[in-house]
PDB file of C-alpha atoms in Angstrom:
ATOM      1  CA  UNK A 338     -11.204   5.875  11.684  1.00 53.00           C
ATOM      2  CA  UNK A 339      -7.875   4.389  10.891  1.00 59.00           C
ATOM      3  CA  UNK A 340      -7.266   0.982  12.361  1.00 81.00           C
ATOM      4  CA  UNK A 341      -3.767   0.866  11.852  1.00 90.00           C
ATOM      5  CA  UNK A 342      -2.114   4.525  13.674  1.00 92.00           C
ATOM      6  CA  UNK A 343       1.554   5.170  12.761  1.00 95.00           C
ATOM      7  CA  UNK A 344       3.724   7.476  14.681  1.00 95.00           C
ATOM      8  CA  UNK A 345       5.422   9.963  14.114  1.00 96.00           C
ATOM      9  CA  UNK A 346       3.719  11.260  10.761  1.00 94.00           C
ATOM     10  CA  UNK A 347       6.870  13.481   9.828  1.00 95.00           C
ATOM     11  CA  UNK A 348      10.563  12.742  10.862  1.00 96.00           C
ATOM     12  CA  UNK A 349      13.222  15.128   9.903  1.00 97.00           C
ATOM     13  CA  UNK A 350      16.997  13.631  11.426  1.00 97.00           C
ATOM     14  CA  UNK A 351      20.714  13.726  10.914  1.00 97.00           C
ATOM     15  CA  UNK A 352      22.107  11.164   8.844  1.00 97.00           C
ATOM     16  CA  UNK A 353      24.186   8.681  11.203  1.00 97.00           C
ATOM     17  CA  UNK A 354      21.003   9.373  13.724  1.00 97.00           C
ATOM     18  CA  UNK A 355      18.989   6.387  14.793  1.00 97.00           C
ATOM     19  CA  UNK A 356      15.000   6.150  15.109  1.00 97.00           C
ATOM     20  CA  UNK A 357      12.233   4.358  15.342  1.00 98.00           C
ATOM     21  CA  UNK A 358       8.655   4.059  14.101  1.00 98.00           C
ATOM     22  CA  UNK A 359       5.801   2.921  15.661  1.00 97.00           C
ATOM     23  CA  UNK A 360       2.657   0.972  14.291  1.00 96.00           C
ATOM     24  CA  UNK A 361      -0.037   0.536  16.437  1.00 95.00           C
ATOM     25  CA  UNK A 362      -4.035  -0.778  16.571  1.00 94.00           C
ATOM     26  CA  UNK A 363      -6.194  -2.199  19.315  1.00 91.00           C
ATOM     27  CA  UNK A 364      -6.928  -4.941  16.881  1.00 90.00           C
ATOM     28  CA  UNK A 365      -4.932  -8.351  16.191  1.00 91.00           C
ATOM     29  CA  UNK A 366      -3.368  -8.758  13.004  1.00 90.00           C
ATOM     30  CA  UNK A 367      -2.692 -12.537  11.583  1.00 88.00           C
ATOM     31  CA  UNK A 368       0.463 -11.175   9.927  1.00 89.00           C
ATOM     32  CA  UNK A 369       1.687  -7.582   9.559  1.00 92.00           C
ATOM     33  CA  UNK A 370       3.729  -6.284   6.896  1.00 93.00           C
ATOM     34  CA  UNK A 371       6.447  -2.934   6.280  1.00 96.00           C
ATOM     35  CA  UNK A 372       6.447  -1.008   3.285  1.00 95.00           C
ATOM     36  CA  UNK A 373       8.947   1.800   1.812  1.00 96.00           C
ATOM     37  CA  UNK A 374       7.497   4.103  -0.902  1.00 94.00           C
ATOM     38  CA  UNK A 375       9.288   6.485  -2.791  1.00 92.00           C
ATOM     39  CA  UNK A 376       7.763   9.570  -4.379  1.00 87.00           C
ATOM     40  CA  UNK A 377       6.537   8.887  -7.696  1.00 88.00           C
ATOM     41  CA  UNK A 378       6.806   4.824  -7.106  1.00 91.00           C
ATOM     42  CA  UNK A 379       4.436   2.911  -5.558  1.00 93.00           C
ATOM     43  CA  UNK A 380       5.245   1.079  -1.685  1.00 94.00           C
ATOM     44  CA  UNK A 381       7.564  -1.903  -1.994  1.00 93.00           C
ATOM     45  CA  UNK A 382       7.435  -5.318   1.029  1.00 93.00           C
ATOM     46  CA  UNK A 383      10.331  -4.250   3.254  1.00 95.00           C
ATOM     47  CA  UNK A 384       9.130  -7.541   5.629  1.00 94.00           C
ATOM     48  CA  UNK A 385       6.425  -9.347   7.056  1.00 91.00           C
ATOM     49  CA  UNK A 386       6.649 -10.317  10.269  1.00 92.00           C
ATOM     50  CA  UNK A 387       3.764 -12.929  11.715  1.00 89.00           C
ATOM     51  CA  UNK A 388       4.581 -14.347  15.320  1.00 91.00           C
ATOM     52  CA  UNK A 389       4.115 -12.585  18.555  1.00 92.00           C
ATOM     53  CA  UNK A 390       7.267 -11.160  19.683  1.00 94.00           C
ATOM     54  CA  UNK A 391       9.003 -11.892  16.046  1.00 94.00           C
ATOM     55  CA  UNK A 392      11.925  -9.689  15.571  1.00 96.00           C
ATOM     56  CA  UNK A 393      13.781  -9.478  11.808  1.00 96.00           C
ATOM     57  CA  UNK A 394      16.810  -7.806  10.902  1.00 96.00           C
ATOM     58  CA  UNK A 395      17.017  -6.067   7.395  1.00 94.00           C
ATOM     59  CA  UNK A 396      20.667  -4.692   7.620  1.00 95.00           C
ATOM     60  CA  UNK A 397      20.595  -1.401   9.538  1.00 97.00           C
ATOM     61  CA  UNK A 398      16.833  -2.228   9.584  1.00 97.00           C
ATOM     62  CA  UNK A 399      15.170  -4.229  12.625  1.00 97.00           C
ATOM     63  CA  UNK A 400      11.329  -5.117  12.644  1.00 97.00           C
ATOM     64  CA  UNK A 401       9.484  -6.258  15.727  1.00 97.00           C
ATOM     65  CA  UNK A 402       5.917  -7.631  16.438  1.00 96.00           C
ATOM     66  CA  UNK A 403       4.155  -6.835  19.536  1.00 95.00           C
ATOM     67  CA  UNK A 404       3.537 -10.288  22.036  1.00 94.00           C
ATOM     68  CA  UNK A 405       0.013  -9.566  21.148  1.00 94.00           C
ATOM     69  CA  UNK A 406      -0.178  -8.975  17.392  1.00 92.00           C
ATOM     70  CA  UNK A 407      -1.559  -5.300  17.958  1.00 94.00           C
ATOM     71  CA  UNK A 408       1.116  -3.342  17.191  1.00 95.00           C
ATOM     72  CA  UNK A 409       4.986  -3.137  15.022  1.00 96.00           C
ATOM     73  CA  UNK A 410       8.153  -0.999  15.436  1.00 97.00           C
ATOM     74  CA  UNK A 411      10.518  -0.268  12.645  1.00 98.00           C
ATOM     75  CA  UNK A 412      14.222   1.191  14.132  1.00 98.00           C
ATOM     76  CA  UNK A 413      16.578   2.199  11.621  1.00 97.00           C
ATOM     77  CA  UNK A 414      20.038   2.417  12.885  1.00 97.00           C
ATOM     78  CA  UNK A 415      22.532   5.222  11.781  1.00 97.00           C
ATOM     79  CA  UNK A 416      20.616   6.164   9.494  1.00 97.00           C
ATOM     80  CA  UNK A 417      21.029   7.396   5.492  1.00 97.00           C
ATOM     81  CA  UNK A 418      20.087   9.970   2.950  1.00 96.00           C
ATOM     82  CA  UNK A 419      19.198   6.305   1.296  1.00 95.00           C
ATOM     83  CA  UNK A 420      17.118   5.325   3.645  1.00 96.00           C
ATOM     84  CA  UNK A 421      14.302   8.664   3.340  1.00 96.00           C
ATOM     85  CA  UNK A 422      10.991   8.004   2.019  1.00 95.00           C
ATOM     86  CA  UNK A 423       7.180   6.936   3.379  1.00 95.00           C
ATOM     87  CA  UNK A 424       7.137   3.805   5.695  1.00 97.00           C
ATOM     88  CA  UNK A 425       3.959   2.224   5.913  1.00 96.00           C
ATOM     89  CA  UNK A 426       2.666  -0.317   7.630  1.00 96.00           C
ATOM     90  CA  UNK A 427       0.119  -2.812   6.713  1.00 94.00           C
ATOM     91  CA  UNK A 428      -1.563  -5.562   8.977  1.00 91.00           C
ATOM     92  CA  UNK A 429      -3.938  -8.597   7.543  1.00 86.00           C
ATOM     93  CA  UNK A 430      -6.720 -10.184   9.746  1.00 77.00           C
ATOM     94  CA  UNK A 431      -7.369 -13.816   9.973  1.00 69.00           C
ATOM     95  CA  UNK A 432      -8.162 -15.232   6.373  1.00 63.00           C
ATOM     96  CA  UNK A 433      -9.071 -12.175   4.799  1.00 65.00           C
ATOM     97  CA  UNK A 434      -7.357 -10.985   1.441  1.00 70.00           C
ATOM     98  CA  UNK A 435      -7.327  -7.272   2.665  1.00 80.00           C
ATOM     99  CA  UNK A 436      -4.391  -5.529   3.687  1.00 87.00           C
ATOM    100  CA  UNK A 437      -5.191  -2.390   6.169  1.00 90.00           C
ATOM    101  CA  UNK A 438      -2.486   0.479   5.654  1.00 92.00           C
ATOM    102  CA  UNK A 439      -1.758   2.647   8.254  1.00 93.00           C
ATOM    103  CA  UNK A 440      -1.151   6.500   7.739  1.00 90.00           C
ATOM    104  CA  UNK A 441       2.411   6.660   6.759  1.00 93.00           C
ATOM    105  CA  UNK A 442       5.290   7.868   8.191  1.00 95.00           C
ATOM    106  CA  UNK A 443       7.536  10.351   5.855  1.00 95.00           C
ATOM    107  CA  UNK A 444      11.125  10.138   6.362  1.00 96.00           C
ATOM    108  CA  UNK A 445      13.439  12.159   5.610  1.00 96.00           C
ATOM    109  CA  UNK A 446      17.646  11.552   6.249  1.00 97.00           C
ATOM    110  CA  UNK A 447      19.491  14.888   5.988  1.00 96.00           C
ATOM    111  CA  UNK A 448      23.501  14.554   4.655  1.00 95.00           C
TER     112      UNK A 448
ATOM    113  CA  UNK B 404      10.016  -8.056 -16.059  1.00 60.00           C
ATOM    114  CA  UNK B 405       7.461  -5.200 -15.838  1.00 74.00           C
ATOM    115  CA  UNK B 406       5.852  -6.297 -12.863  1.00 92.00           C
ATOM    116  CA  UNK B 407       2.563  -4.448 -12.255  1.00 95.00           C
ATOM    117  CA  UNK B 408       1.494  -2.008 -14.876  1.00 96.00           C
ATOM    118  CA  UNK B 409      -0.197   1.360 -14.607  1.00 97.00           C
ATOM    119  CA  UNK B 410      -1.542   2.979 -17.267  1.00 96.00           C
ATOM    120  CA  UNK B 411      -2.026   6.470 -18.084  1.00 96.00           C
ATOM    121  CA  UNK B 412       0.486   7.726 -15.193  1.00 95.00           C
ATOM    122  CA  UNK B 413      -1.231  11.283 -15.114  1.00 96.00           C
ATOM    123  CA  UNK B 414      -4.403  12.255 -15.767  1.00 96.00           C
ATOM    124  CA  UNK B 415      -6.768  15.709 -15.403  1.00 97.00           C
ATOM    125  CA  UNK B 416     -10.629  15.311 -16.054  1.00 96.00           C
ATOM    126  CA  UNK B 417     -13.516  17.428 -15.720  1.00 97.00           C
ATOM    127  CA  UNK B 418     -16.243  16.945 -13.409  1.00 97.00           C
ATOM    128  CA  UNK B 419     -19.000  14.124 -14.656  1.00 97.00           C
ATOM    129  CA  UNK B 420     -15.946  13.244 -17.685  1.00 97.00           C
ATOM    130  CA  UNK B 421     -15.517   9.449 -17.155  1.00 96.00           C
ATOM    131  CA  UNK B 422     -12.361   7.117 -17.504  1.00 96.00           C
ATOM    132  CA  UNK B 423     -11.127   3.958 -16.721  1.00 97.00           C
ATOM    133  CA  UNK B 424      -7.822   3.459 -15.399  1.00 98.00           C
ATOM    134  CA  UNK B 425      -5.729   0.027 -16.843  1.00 97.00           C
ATOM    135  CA  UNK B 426      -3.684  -2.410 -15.025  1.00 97.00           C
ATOM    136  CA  UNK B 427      -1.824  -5.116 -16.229  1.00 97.00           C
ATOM    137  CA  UNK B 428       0.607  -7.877 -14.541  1.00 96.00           C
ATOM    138  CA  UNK B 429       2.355 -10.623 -15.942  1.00 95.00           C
ATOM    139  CA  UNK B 430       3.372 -12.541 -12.639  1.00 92.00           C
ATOM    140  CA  UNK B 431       0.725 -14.974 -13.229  1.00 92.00           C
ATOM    141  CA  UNK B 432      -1.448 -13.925 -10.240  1.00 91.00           C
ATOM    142  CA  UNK B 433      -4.222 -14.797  -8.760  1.00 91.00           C
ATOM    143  CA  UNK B 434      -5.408 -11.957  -7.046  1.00 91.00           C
ATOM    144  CA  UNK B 435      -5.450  -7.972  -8.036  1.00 94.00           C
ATOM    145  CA  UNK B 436      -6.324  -4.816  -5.721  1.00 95.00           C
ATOM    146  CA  UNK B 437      -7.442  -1.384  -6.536  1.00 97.00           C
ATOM    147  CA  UNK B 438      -6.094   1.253  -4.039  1.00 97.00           C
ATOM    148  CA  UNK B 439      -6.297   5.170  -3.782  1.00 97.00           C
ATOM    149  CA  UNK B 440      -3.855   7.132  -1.824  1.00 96.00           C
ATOM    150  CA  UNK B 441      -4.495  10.394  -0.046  1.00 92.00           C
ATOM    151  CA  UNK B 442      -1.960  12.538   1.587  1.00 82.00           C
ATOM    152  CA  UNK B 443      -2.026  11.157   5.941  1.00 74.00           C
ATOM    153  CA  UNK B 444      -4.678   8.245   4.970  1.00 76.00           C
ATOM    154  CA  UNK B 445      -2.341   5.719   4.000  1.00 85.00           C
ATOM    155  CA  UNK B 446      -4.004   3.226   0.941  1.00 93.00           C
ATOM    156  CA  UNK B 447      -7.170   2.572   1.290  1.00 93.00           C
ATOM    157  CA  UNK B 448      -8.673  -0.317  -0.489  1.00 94.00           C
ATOM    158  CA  UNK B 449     -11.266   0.707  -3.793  1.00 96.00           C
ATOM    159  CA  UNK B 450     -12.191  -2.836  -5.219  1.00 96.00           C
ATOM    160  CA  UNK B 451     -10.215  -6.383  -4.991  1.00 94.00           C
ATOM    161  CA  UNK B 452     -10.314  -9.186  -7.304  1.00 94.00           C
ATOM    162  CA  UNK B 453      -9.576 -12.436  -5.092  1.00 88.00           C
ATOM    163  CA  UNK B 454      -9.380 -14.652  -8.323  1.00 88.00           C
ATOM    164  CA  UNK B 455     -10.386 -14.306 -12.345  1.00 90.00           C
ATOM    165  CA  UNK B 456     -13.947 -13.869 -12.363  1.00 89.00           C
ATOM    166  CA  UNK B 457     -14.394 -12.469  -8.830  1.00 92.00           C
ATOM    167  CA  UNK B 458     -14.640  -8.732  -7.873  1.00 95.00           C
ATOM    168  CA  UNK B 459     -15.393  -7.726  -4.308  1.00 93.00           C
ATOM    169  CA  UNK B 460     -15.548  -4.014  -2.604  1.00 94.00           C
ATOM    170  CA  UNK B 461     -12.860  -2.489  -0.520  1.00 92.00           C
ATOM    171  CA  UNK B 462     -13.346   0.246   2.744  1.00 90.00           C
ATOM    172  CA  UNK B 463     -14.180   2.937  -0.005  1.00 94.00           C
ATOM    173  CA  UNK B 464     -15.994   1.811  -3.213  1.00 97.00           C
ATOM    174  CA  UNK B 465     -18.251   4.400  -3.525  1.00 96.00           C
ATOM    175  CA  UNK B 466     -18.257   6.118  -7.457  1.00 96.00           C
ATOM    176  CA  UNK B 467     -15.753   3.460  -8.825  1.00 97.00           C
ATOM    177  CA  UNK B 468     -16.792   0.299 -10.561  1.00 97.00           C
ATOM    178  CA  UNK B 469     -14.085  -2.620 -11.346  1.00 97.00           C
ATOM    179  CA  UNK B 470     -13.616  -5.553 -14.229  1.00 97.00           C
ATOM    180  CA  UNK B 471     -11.404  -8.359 -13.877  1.00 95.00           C
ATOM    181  CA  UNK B 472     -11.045  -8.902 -17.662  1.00 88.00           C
ATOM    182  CA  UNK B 473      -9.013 -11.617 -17.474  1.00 94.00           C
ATOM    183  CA  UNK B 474      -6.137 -13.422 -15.107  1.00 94.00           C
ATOM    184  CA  UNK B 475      -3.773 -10.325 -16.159  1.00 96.00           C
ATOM    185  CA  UNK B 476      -6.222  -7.369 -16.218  1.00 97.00           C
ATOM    186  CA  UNK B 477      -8.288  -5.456 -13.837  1.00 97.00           C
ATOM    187  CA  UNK B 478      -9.461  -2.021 -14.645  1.00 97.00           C
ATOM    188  CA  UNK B 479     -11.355   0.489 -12.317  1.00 98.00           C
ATOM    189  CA  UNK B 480     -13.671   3.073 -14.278  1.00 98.00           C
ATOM    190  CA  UNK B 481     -14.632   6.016 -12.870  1.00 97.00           C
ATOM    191  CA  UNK B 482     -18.644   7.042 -14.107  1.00 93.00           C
ATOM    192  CA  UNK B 483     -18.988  10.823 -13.084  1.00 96.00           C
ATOM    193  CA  UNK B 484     -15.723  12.205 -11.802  1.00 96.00           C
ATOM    194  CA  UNK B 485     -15.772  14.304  -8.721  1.00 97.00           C
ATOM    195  CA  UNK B 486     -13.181  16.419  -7.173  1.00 97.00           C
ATOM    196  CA  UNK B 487     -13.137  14.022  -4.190  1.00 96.00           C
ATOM    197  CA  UNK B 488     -11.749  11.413  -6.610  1.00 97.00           C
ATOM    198  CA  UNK B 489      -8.701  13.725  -6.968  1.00 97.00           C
ATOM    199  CA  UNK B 490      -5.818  11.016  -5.650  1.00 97.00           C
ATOM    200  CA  UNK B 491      -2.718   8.568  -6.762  1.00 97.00           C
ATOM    201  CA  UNK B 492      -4.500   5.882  -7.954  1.00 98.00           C
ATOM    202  CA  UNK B 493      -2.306   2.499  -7.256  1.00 97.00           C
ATOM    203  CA  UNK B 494      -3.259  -1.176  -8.486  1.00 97.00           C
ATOM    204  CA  UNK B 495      -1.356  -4.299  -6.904  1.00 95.00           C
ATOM    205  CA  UNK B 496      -1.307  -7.975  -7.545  1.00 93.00           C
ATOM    206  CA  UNK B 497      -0.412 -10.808  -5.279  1.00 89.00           C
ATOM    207  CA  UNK B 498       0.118 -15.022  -6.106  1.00 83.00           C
ATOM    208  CA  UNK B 499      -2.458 -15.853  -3.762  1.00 72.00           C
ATOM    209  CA  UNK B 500      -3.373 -17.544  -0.863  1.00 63.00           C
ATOM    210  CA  UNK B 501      -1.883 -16.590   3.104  1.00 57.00           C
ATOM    211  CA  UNK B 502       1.566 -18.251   2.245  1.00 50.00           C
ATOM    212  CA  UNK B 503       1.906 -16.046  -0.490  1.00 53.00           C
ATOM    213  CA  UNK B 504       0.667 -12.825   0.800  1.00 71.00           C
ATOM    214  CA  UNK B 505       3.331 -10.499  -0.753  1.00 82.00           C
ATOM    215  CA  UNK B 506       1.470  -7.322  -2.678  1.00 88.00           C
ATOM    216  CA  UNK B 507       3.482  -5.632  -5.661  1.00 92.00           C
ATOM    217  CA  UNK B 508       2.431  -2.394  -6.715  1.00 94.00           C
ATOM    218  CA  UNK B 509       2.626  -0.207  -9.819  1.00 95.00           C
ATOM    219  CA  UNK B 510       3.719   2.732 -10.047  1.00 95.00           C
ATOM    220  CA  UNK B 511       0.751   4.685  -9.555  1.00 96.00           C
ATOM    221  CA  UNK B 512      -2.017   7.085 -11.864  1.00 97.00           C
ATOM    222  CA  UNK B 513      -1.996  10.539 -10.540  1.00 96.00           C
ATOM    223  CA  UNK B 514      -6.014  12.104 -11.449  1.00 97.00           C
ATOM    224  CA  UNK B 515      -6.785  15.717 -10.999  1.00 97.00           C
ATOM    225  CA  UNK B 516     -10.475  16.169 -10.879  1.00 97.00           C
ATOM    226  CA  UNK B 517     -11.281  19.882 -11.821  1.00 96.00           C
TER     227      UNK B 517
END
């Protein structure tokens, strides 16, 4: 059973196209974090985000926590060939020194 | 700066060969994670090592044993390979404590079990 449920799995767009990503659990996460992996690398901390609500902008990159700590979005504006790879997110309860990963989305940014 | 070490990057055993994959940082931390990566199941947690001289199971430690050899090292062995051990294999490290709860990764060890 996978606590953490990403949506879509697969995402196929135009470059210049926006979208978002969704990251959801019926559990509540202390802090929850966005990865981007590339293939043959392993995930690297896009942001963590850790108050209800919290929104952060990465350049054409904007993160937002859910009022309740239960769930993330990632929207990528006008997007890039740059920008394809596997966004994961990862959400850490209370005090404990586990991250959970969700599933993955894979990306991919057509020229 | 290497960061988070891997070491081998590709591997291909038999069924019942054993190994032991190697990971190495140099960031001074605390704590170090063994992960395993399967196509739609995200990473999924093996072994962590909250501090030198700890070790402490994951969601899946089932066939895989760790050892925290020191404040740099933790390896994960691999007794009797199986096919369901086939995976990307990745090892992070993090400072420590919540304020510091940024995880960087190596590059990954891809085993083929055969």
């Amino acid at each position: 059973t996978q606590l953490l449920e990403q949506s879509p799995q697969f995402l196929s767009i135009q470059e210049g196209e926006n979208l978002t990503v969704y990251c959801n659990s019926s559990s509540v996460f202390s802090s929850l974090q966005w990865y981007r992996q590339e293939p043959g690398e392993g995930p690297v901390l896009l942001v963590t985000v850790v108050t209800g609500g919290e929104v952060k902008k990465l350049k054409r990159l904007t993160f937002q926590f859910g009022d309740a700590r239960k769930d993330s979005s990632l929207h990528i504006t006008a997007a890039q060939p740059g920008d394809t790879g596997l966004y994961l997110c990862a959400g850490m309860k209370d005090s404990s020194y586990k991250l959970i990963f969700g599933s993955g989305t894979r990306l991919l940014v057509r020229p | 700066n290497a960061g988070v070490t891997q070491t081998p990057k590709f591997q291909v055993l038999k069924t019942g060969q054993s190994m032991t994959l190697q990971c190495a940082q140099d960031m001074n931390h605390n704590s170090m994670y063994w992960y395993r990566q399967d196509p739609g199941m995200g990473l999924r947690l093996i072994y962590y090592s909250a501090s030198e001289g700890t070790t402490d199971k994951g969601e899946v430690p089932n066939g895989y044993n760790v050892s925290r050899l020191n404040k740099r090292e933790f390896s994960l062995r691999l007794e009797s390979a199986a096919p369901s051990q086939t995976s990307v294999y990745f090892c992070a490290s993090k400072l420590g404590g919540l304020a510091k709860n940024i995880q960087y990764f190596g590059a990954g060890t891809r085993l083929s079990v055969l």
